[in-house]
XYZ file of C-alpha atoms in Angstrom:
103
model
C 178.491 -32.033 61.343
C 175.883 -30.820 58.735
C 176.799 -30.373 54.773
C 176.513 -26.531 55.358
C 179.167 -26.366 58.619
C 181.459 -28.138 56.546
C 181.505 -26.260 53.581
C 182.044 -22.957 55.128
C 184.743 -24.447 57.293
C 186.154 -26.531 54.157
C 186.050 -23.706 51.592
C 188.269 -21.853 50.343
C 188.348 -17.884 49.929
C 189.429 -16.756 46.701
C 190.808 -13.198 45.357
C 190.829 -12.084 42.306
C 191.609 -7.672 41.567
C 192.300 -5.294 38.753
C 194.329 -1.963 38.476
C 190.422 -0.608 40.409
C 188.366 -3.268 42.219
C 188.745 -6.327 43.873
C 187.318 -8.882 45.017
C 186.785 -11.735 48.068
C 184.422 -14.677 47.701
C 183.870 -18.154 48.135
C 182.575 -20.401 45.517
C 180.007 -23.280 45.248
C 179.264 -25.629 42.200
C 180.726 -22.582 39.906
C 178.568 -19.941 41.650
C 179.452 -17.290 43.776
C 177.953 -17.874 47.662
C 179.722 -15.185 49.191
C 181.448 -12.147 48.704
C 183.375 -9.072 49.730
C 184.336 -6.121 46.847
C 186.628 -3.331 47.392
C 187.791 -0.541 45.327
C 191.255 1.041 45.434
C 190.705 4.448 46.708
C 194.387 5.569 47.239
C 197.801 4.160 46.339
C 197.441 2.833 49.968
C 193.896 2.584 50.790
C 190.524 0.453 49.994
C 187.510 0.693 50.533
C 185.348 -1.838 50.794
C 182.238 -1.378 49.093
C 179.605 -4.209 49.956
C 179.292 -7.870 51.246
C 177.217 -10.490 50.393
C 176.136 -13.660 51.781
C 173.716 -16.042 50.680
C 170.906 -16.635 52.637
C 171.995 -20.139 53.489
C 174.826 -19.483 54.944
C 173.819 -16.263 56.876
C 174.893 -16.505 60.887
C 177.371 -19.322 60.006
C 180.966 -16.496 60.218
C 181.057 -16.881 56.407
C 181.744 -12.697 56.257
C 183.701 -12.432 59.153
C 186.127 -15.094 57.495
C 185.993 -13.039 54.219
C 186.654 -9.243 56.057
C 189.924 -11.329 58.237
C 191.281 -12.854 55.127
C 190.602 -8.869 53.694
C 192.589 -7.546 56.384
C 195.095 -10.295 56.144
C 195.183 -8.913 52.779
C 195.509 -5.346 53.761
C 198.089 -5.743 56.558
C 201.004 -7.595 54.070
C 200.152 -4.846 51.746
C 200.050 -1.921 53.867
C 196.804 -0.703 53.367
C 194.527 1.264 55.479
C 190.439 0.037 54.859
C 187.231 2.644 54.943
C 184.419 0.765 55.814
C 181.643 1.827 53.245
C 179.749 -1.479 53.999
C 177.909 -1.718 56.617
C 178.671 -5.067 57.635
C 182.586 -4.218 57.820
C 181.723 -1.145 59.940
C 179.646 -2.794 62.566
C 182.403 -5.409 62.213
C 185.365 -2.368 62.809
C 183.457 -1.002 65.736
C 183.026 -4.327 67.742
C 186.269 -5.862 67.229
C 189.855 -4.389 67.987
C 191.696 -7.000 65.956
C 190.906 -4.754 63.150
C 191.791 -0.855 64.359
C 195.608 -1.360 62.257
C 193.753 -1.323 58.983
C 191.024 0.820 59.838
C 190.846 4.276 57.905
């Protein structure tokens, strides 16, 4: 297994949000590889704004693993997600898994 495989499968997806914004990304050596922001549009609805993946890691799943652990996020706190993005609205109109949270 190459260095890159195993980082993305290895790494860990951090949150971090404010009383506005949040935010999903993954981190390597202290830098930012990956991320996902969303802005709190309603008391119970995001949207998420834009996604970003290095150029590295591009094709490897790294922002399909940060839009599920974004929906995980959504579904324990009953939100409802408008896909701004463009990634996450491809992403909403392939996959069913994500029509609960979709806005």
């Amino acid at each position: 297994m190459n260095f890159k495989k195993q980082f993305i499968m290895d790494s860990n997806i951090k949150h971090k949000e404010n009383n506005t914004n949040g935010l999903f990304f993954i981190e390597k050596e202290q830098k930012i590889v990956a991320e996902m922001q969303y802005s709190f549009t309603d008391k119970n609805e995001i949207t998420v704004n834009h996604t970003e993946v290095k150029p590295e890691l591009k094709g490897k799943g790294v922002g399909t693993k940060l839009l599920d652990a974004l929906a995980d996020y959504a579904r324990e706190n009953n939100l409802k997600v408008v896909p701004l993005c463009p990634f996450v609205e491809v992403q909403f109109s392939r996959y069913q898994k994500y029509n609960d949270i979709k806005k």
